[in-house]
Coordinates of C-alpha atoms in Angstrom, one line a residue:
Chain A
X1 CA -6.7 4.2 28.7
X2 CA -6.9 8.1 30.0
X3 CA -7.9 10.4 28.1
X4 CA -8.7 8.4 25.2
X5 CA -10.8 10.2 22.8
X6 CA -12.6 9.3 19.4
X7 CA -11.4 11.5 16.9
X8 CA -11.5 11.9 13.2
X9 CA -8.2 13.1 11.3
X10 CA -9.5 16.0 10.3
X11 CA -10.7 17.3 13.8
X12 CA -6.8 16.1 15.0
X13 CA -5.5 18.6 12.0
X14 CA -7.8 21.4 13.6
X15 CA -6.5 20.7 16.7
X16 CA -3.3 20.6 16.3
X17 CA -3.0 24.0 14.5
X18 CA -4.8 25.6 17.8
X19 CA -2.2 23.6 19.5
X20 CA 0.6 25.1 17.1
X21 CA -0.8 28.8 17.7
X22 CA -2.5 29.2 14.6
X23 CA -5.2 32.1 15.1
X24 CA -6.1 32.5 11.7
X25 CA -7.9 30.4 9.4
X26 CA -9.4 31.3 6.0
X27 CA -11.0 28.6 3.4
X28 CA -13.4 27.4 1.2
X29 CA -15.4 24.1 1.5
X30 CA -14.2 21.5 -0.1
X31 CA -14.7 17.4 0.5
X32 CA -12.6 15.9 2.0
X33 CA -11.0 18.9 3.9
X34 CA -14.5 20.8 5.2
X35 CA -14.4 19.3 8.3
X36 CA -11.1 21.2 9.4
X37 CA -13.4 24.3 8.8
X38 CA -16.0 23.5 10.4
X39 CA -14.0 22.8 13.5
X40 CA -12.5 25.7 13.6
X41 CA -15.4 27.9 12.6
X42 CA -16.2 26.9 16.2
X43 CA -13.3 26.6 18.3
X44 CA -11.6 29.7 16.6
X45 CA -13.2 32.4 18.4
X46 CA -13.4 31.0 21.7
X47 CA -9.5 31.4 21.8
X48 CA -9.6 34.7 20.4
X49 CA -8.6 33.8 16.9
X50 CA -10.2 34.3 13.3
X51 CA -11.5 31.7 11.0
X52 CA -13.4 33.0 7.5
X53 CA -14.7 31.0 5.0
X54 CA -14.1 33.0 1.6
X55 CA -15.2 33.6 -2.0
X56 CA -12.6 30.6 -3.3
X57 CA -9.5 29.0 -2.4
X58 CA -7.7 32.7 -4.1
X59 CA -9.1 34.4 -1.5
X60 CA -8.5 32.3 1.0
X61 CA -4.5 31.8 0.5
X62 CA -3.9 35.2 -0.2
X63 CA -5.5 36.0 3.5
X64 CA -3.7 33.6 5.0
X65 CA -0.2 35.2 3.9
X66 CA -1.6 38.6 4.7
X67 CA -2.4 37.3 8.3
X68 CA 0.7 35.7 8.5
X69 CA 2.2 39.6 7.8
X70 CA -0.1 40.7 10.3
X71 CA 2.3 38.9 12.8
X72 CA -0.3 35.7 13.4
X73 CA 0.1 32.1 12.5
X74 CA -2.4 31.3 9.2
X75 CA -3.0 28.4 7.8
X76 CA -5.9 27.0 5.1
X77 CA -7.5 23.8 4.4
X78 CA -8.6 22.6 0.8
X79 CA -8.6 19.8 -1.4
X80 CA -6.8 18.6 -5.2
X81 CA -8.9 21.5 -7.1
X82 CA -8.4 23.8 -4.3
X83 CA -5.0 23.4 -4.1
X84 CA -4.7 23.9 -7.8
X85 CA -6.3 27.4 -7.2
X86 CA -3.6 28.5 -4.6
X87 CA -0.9 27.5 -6.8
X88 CA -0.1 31.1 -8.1
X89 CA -0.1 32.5 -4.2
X90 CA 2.5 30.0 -2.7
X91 CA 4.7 31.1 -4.8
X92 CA 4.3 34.4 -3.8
X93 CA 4.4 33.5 0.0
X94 CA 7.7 31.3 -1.0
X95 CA 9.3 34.6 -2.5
X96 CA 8.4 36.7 0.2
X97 CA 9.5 33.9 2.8
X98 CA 5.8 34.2 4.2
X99 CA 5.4 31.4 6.8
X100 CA 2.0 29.5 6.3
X101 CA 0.6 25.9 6.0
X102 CA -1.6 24.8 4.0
X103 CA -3.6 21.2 4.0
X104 CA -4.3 19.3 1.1
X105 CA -7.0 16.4 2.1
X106 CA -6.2 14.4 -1.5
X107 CA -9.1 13.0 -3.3
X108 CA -9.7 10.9 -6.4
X109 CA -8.8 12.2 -9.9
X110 CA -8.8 15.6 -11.5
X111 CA -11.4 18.2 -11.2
X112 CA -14.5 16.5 -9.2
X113 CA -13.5 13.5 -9.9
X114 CA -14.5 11.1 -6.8
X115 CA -14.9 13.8 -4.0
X116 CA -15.1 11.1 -1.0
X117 CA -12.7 8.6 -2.7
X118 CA -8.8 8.7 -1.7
X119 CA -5.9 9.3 -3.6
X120 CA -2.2 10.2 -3.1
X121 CA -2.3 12.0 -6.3
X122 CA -1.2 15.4 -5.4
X123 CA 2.4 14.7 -4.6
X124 CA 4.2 15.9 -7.5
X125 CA 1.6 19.3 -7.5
X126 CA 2.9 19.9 -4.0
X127 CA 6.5 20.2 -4.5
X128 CA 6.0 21.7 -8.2
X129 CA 2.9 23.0 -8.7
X130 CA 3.7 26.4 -8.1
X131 CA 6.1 27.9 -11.0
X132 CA 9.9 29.2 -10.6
X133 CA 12.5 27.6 -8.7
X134 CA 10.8 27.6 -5.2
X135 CA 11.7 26.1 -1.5
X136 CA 8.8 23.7 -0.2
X137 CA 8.7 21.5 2.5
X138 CA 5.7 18.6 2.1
X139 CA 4.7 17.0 5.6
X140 CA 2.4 13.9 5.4
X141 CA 1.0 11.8 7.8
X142 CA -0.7 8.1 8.3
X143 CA -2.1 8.2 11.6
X144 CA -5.0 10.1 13.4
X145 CA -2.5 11.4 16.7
X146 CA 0.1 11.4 13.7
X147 CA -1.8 14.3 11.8
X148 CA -2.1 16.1 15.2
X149 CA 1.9 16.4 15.5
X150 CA 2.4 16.5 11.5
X151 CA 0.5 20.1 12.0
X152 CA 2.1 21.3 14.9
X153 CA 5.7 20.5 12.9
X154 CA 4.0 22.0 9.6
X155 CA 3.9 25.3 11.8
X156 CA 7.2 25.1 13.5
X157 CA 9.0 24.7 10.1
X158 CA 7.1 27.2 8.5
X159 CA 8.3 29.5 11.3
X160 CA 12.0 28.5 11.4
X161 CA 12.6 28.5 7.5
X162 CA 9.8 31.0 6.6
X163 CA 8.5 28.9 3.7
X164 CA 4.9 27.5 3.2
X165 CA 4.8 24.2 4.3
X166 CA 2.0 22.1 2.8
X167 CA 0.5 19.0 4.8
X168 CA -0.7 16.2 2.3
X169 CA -3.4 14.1 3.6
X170 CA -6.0 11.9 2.2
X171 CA -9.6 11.2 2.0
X172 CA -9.3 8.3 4.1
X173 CA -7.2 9.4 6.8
X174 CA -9.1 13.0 6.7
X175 CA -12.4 11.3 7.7
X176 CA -10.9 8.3 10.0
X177 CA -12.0 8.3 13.8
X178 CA -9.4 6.6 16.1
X179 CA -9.2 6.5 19.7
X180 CA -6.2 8.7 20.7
X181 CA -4.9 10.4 23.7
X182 CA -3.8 13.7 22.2
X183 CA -0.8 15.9 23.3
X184 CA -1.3 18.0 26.1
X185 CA -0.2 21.7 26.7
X186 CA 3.8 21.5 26.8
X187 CA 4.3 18.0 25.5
X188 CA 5.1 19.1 22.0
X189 CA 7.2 22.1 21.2
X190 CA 6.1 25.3 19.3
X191 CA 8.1 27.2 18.2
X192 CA 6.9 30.8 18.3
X193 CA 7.6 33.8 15.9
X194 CA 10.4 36.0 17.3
X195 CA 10.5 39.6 17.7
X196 CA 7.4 41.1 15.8
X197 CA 8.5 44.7 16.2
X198 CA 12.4 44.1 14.5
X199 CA 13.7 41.1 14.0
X200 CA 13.5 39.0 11.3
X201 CA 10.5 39.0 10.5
X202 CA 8.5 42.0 11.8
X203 CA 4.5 42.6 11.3
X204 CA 2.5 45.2 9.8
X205 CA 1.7 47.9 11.6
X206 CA 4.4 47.0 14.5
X207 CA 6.1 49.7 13.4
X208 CA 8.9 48.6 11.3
X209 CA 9.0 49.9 7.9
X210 CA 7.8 47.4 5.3
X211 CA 8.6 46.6 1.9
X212 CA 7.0 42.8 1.0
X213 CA 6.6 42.3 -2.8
X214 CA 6.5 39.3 -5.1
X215 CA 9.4 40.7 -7.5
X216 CA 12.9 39.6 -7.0
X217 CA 14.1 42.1 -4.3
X218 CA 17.2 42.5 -1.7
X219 CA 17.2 43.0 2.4
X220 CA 15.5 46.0 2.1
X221 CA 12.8 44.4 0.3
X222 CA 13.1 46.9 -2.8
X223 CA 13.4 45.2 -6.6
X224 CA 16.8 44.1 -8.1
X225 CA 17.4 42.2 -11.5
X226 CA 20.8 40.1 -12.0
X227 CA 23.0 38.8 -9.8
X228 CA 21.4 40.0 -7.2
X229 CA 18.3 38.0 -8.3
X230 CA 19.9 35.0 -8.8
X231 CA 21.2 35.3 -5.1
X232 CA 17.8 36.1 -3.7
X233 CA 16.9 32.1 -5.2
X234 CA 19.3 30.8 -4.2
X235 CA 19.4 31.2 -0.9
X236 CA 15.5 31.1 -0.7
X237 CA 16.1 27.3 -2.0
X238 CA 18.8 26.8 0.3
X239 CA 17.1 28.1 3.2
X240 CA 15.6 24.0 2.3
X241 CA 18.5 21.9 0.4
X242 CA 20.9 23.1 3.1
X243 CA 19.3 22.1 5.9
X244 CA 17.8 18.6 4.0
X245 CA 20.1 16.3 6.5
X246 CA 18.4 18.2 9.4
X247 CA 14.8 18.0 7.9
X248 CA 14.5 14.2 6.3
X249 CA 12.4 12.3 8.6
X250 CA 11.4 8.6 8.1
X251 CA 11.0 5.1 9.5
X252 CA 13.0 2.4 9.1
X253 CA 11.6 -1.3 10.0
X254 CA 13.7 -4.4 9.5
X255 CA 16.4 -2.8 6.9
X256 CA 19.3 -4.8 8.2
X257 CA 19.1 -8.2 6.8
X258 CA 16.3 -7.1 4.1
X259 CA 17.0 -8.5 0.4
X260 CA 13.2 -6.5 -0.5
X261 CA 12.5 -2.6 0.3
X262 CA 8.9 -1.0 0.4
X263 CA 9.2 2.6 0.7
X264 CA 5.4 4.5 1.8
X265 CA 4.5 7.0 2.9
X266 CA 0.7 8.6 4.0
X267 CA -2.3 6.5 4.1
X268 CA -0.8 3.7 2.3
X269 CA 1.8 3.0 4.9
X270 CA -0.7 1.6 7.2
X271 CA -1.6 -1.6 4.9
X272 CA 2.4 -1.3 4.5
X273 CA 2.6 -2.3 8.2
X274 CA -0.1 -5.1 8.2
X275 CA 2.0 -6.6 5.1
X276 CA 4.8 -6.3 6.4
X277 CA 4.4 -7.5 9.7
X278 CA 2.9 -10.6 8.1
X279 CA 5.9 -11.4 5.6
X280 CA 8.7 -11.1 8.3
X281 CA 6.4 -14.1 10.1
X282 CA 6.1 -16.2 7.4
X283 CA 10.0 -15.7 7.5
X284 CA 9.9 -13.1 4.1
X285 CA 13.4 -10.9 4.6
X286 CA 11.3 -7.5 3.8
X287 CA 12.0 -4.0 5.1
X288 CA 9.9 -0.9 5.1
X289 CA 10.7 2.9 4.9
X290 CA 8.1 4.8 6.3
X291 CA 8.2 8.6 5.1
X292 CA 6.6 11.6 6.9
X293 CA 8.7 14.5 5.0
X294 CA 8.3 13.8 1.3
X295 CA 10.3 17.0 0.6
X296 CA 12.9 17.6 0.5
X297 CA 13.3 14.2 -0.3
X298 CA 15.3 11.4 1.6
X299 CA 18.1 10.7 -1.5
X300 CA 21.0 9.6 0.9
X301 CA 19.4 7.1 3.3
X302 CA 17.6 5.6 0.1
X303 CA 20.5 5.2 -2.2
X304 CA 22.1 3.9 0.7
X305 CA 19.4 1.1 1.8
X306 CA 19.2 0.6 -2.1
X307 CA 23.0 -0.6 -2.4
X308 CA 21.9 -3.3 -0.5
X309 CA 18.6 -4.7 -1.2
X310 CA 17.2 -7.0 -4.3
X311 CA 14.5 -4.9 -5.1
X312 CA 12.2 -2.3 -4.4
X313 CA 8.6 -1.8 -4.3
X314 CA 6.5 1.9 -4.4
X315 CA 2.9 1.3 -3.4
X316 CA 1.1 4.6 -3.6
X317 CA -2.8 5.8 -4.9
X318 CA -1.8 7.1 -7.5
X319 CA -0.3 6.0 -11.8
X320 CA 3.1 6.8 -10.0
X321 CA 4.7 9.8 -8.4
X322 CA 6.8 9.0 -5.8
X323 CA 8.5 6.5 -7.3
X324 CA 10.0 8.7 -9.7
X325 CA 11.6 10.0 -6.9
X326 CA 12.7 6.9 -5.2
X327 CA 14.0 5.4 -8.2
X328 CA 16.3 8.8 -8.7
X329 CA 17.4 8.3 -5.0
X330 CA 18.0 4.7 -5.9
X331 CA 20.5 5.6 -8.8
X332 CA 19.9 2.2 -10.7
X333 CA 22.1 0.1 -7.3
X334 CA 18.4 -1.6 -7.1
X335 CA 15.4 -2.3 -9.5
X336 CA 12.2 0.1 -8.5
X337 CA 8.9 -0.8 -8.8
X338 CA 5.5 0.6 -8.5
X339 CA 2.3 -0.8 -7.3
X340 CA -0.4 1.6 -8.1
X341 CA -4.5 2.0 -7.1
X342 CA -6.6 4.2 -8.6
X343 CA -10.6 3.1 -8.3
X344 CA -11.0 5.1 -4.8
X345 CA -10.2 2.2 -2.6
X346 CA -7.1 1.8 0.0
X347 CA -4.1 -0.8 -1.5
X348 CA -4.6 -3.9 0.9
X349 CA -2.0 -5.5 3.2
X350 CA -3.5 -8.7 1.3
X351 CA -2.2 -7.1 -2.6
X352 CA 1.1 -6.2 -1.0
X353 CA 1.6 -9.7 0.3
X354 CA 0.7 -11.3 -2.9
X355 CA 2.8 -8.8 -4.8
X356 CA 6.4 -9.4 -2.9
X357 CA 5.4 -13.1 -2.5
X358 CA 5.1 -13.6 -6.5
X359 CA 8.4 -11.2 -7.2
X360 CA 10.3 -12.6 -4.9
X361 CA 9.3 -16.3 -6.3
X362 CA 10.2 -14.4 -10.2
X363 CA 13.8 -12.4 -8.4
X364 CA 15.1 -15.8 -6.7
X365 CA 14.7 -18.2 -10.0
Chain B
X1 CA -5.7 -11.4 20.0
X2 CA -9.3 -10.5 19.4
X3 CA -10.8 -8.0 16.6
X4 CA -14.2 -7.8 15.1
X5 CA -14.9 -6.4 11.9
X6 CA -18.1 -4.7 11.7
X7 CA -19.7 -3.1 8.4
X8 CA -22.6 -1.1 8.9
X9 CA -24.2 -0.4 5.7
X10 CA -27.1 1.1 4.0
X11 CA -27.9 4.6 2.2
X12 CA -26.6 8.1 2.7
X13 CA -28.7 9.6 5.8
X14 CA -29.1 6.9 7.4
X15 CA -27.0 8.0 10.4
X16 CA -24.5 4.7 9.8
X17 CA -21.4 6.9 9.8
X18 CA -23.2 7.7 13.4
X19 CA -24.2 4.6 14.5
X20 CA -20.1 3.7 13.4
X21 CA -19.0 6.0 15.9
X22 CA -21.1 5.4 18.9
X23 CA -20.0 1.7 18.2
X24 CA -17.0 2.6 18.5
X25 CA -17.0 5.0 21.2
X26 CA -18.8 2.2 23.3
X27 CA -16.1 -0.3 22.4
X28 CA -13.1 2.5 23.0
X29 CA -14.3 3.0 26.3
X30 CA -14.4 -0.3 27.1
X31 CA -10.9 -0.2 26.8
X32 CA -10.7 -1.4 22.9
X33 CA -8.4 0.1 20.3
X34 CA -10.9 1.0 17.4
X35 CA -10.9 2.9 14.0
X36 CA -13.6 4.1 12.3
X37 CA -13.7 4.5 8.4
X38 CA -16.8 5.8 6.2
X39 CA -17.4 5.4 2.9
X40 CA -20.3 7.4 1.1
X41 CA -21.0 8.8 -2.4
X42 CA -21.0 12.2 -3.8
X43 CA -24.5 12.6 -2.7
X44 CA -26.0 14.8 -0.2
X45 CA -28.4 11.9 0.9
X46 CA -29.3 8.5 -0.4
X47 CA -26.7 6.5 -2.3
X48 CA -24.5 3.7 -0.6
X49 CA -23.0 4.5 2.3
X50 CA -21.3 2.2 5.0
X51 CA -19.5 2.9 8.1
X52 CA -16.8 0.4 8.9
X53 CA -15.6 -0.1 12.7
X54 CA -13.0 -2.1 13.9
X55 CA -12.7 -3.1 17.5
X56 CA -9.3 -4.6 18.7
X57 CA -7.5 -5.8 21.4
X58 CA -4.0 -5.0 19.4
X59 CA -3.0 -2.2 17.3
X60 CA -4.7 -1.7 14.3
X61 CA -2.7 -0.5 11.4
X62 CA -4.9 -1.4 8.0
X63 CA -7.9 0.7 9.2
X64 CA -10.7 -0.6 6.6
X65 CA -12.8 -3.8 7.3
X66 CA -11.7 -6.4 4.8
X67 CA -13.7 -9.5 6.2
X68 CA -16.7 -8.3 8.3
X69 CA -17.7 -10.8 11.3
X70 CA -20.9 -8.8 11.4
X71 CA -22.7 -6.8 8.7
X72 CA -25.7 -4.4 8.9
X73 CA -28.1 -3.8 6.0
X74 CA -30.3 -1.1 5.8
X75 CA -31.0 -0.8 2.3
X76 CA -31.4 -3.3 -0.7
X77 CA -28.5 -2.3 -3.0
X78 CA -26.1 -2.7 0.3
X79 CA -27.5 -6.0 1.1
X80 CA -27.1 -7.4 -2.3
X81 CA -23.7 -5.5 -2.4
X82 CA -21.9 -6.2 1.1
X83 CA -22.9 -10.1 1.1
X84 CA -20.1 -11.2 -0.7
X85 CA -17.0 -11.5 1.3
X86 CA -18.1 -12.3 4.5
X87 CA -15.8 -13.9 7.2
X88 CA -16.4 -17.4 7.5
X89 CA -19.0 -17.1 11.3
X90 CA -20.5 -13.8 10.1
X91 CA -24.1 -12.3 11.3
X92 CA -25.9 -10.8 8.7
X93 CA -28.8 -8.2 10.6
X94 CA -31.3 -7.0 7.4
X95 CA -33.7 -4.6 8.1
X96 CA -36.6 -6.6 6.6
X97 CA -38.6 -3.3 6.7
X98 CA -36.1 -2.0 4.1
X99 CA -34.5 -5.3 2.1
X100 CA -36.2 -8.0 0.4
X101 CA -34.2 -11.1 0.7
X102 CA -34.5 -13.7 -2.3
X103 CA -33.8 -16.9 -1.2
X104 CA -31.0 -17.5 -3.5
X105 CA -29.5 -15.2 -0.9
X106 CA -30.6 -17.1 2.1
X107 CA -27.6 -17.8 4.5
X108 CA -27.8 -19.7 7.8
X109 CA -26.6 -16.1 9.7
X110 CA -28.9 -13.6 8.3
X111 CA -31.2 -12.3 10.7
X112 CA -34.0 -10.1 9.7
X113 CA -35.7 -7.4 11.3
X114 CA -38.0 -5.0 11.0
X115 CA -35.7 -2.0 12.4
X116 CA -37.3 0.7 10.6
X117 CA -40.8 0.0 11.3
X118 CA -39.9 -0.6 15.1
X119 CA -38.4 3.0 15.1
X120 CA -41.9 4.2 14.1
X121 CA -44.2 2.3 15.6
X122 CA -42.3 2.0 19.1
X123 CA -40.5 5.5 19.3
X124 CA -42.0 7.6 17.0
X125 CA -39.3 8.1 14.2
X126 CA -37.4 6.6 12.0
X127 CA -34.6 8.7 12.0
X128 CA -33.8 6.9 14.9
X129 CA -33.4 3.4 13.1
X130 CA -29.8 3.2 13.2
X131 CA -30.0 3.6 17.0
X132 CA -32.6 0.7 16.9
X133 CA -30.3 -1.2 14.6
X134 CA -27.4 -0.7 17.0
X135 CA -29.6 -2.5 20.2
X136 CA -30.3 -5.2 18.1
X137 CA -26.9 -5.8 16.6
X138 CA -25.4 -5.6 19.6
X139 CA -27.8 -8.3 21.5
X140 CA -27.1 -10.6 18.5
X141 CA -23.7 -9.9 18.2
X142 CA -22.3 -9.2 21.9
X143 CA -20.1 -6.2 20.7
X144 CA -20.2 -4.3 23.6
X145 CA -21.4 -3.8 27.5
X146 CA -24.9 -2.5 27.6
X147 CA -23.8 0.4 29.8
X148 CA -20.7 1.4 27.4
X149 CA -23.3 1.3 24.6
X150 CA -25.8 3.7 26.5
X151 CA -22.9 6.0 27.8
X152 CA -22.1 6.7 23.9
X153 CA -25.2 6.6 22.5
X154 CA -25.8 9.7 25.4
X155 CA -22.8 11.0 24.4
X156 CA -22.8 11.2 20.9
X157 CA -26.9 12.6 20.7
X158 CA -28.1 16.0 21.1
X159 CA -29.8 16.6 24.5
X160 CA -33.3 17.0 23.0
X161 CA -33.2 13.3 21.4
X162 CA -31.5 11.5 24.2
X163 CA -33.7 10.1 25.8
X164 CA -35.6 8.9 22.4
X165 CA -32.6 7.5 21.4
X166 CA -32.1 6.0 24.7
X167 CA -35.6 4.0 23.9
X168 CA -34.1 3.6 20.3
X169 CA -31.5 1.4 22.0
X170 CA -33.9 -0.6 24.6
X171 CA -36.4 -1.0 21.4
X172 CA -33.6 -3.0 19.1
X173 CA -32.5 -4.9 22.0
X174 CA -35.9 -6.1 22.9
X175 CA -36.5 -6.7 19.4
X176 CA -33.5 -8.8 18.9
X177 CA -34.2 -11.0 21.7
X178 CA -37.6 -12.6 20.2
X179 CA -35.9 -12.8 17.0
X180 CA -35.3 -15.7 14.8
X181 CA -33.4 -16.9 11.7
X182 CA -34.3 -15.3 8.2

C-alpha cells in the first residue's frame, strides 16, 4: 500500500482542480463545501494561483467567469443555497461559452435546512436551475479517488465544449476520509486551453479584440435578434446533445441475465454496491447502473437495458428526481420505481435488500 | 474477511471526528482499507457528534457504521443514544467522568472509565481526552499496533502538543489495563 494517504472528499476535490490546472478559486463558505476553500486558501498561492473568498456566492461566480476570460482555469465551491445564488451567472457563462466548474456539496432541504445532513436534492437545479434553453453537463461522483478524477474531467470538459460544468456532490461524500493513492503528475490527462492570443477562445488583454456579452450575439460577439438568435442556441445546446454518445459515462454490473435494474448514481451508489453484491449471492438476478455523468442523460443504454428487465428501482436522497428521468429513458418497456430518503441519513444496503427482496416476492406471484 | 465497525461518539468539540481519523490513519497504515464518516449538528460546539471508522481487510463500499463492534461514549445523550443497535460481541468504553450509567442500561461489555478526569489529572488537559480515550479503547479493543497508533497520533497533532498527546495515549492505555467491568 504506497502512497496511501487519508483523505477527505473534499480535500480530493481541491486537489484535483490544482491537478486539472485550476489557478483561480473564488467562494463563499458554506457547509458542506468550506473545506474545498480552505484547502485551497492554502495550497493556492504556493503554486502561484489565486483563491478569494468573497461577499456571496454572486460574487464569487461572476469572478470565476471573469478569471476564466482572463485566460486561467476558475472554478467555485458552494452548497444547495449557494448554488441557488449563482443561478443567474451560469447562464451567462453558458451564453458566452465561458469554461468553468462549479461544485455543489448537496445538503438537506431548502434554505438552511440540515447543513451537515446529505441529500441528492439538487439534481434537477443543476441541469435547470438556470433559465433559457442552456447546455450543462453534471458530473457526480461516489468515491473519495473518484471525486479527485470527477474534477480533473469537470475541467477538461469545460475546456473542450466551453460550457460550465457543475460537479454534484454530497455532504457525506464531501466530509468522508478514505485511504487513497491519488493520481500522480501525468497519469490523468488535462487538457489545456489552446491558443490564448487567437484561437478559439482568446483572453483579455492578450491582445485579441473582445466582444463577450450575455445578449444573443454572432462570431464577432456583437448582438443579433432572429434567426440568427435561434442559431446561436442551438448550436450552444448542441455543442452537448451532439456529442451525448461521446459524453454518457456509466457502470454496468450484472445486466445480462438481470430480470431487476437499480440505476444510482453519487453517494447512494455505494450502499447500491453492498446490496447488490449481497443479492447476486443469495442467487437474486439483479443488475446495477452506476452513473457518473447525469447530464446529458444516458436515454439509449437505459431504454435499452429497460426492454429487458422486470422492473426497475431509483434509490436517491431525495422525494424523486432522477427517476423522472429514468422513467422517460425507460419509455414505459419496464415499470420504474423510486425508493426515496429524506431525514439526513444515507439509504442502507440493508433497505435496498429488503426492498427488491419484497417486490420481487409481489412481481413473481 | 475481517472489518470492525467503530463509533466514536460524544459532543461537538470533543475532537471525535479527530480521534476518527488518527484511528484510522493507524489502521491504514497498517495496511487496512478504512473510511471515515462524521456526523455532527449545526452547532459550532456541543451537540451530538460521532465519528464512525471502519477498518477492513476488503473493500469497503457502504461507508457508514451500521453495527458497531466497539462504541465510545463521551457524553450522556450519546450513551443513551448509540446503545441500541450494537453488534452482537460489542465493547462499550463510557467515560464515567462524563456518563452516568443507570443500571437498566447495564450490559456485560460496557467498560467505564474515567477518561476525562485522567486527561486532567495525569496530563494536564482535557482537551486531550479523546487521545486518552483512543489508548484505552485501543488496549480493550486490540484495534491497532501500538506503534501505528503513536505514528498517527504524531502525525495528525500539531508539534507543540505532541508530545502531550503522546502521554494522552500512554495514560488511556495504562488506564485500560487496571480496568474492570461497569
Amino acid at each position: 500500500m504506497n502512497n496511501q494517504e487519508l483523505v477527505q472528499g473534499n480535500e480530493a476535490c481541491a486537489r484535483g482542480a490544482l491537478y486539472a490546472g485550476c489557478r483561480f478559486f473564488a467562494g463563499y463558505p458554506i457547509t458542506p463545501s468550506s473545506e474545498i476553500m480552505e484547502y485551497l486558501a492554502r495550497e493556492m498561492p504556493k503554486v502561484g494561483g489565486v483563491c478569494v473568498q468573497l461577499e456571496d456566492e454572486i460574487a464569487s461566480i461572476s469572478a470565476v467567469i471573469g478569471a476564466s476570460w482572463g485566460g486561467v482555469k476558475a472554478m467555485t465551491a458552494t452548497s444547495g443555497p449557494g448554488f441557488s445564488l449563482m443561478q443567474e451567472n451560469i447562464g451567462y457563462a453558458a451564453i458566452t461559452e465561458t469554461p468553468c466548474v462549479i461544485v455543489d456539496c448537496q445538503r438537506w432541504g431548502p434554505s438552511t435546512g440540515q447543513p451537515t445532513k446529505a441529500a441528492q436534492g439538487d439534481v434537477m437545479q443543476a441541469r435547470w436551475g438556470t433559465h433559457g434553453d442552456h447546455p450543462v453537463i453534471v458530473l457526480t461522483a461516489s468515491w473519495v479517488r473518484e471525486v479527485f478524477e470527477m474534477t480533473v474531467l469537470a475541467f477538461n470538459l469545460a475546456e473542450i465544449y466551453r460550457v460550465p460544468v457543475i460537479l454534484l456532490l454530497d455532504e457525506v461524500l464531501a466530509h468522508l476520509r478514505e485511504n487513497v493513492t491519488l493520481p500522480v503528475a501525468g497519469e490523468l490527462q488535462v487538457v489545456e486551453r489552446v491558443e490564448k492570443t487567437n484561437g478559439s477562445m482568446p483572453s483579455f488583454g492578450a491582445g485579441a479584440r473582445l466582444m463577450v456579452t450575455g445578449m444573443a450575439h454572432d462570431e464577432t460577439g456583437f448582438p443579433v435578434q432572429g434567426e440568427k438568435a435561434a442559431q446561436l442556441l442551438k448550436r450552444i445546446v448542441g455543442k452537448i446533445e451532439e456529442h451525448k454518445e461521446r459524453l454518457v459515462r456509466y457502470q454496468g454490473f450484472y445486466l445480462d441475465d438481470a430480470d431487476f435494474l437499480i440505476v444510482s448514481y453519487g453517494i447512494t451508489s455505494r450502499a447500491v454496491e453492498a446490496a447488490v453484491e449481497r443479492l447476486r449471492a443469495g442467487g437474486v438476478p439483479i443488475g446495477w447502473l452506476d452513473l457518473k455523468i447525469l447530464w446529458p442523460f444516458p436515454d439509449k443504454p437505459i431504454r435499452e437495458i429497460a426492454s429487458h428487465v422486470k422492473d426497475i428501482l431509483v434509490p436517491e436522497l431525495n422525494l424523486g428526481q432522477l427517476v423522472r428521468e429514468v422513467e422517460r429513458a425507460a419509455a414505459g418497456h419496464a415499470p420504474v420505481s423510486h425508493l426515496g430518503r429524506v431525514d439526513g441519513s444515507l439509504i442502507t444496503p440493508e433497505e435496498i435488500c429488503r426492498y427488491v427482496r419484497e417486490k420481487i416476492a409481489r412481481v413473481c406471484l | 474477511m475481517s472489518t470492525r465497525q467503530i463509533r466514536l461518539s460524544g459532543a461537538g468539540g470533543q475532537g471525535l471526528v479527530l480521534a476518527g481519523i488518527i484511528l484510522a490513519e493507524a489502521a491504514m497504515r497498517a495496511g487496512y482499507n478504512v473510511a471515515v464518516a462524521q456526523s455532527y449538528g449545526p452547532e459550532a460546539r456541543l451537540g451530538a457528534s460521532r465519528a464512525e471508522v471502519i477498518i477492513s481487510t476488503e473493500k469497503i463500499a457502504y461507508p457508514q457504521v451500521d453495527k458497531p463492534d466497539v462504541l465510545l461514549c463521551l457524553s450522556q445523550e450519546a450513551f443513551d443514544k448509540y446503545l441500541v443497535g450494537l453488534g452482537e460481541e460489542a465493547l462499550v468504553l463510557v467515560d464515567s467522568s462524563q456518563v452516568l450509567i443507570s443500571t437498566n442500561h447495564r450490559k456485560p461489555k460496557i467498560i467505564a472509565l474515567p477518561l476525562q478526569r485522567a486527561a486532567m489529572e495525569q496530563v494536564g488537559s482535557k482537551l486531550v481526552t479523546n487521545v486518552v480515550a483512543l489508548g484505552a479503547l485501543n488496549a480493550l479493543a486490540g484495534i491497532v499496533s501500538w506503534e501505528h497508533l503513536a505514528t498517527a497520533v504524531a502525525a495528525r497533532t500539531p508539534s507543540k502538543y505532541r508530545d502531550q498527546n503522546l502521554k494522552a495515549l500512554d495514560v488511556g492505555r495504562a488506564l485500560a489495563s487496571g480496568a474492570s467491568l461497569a
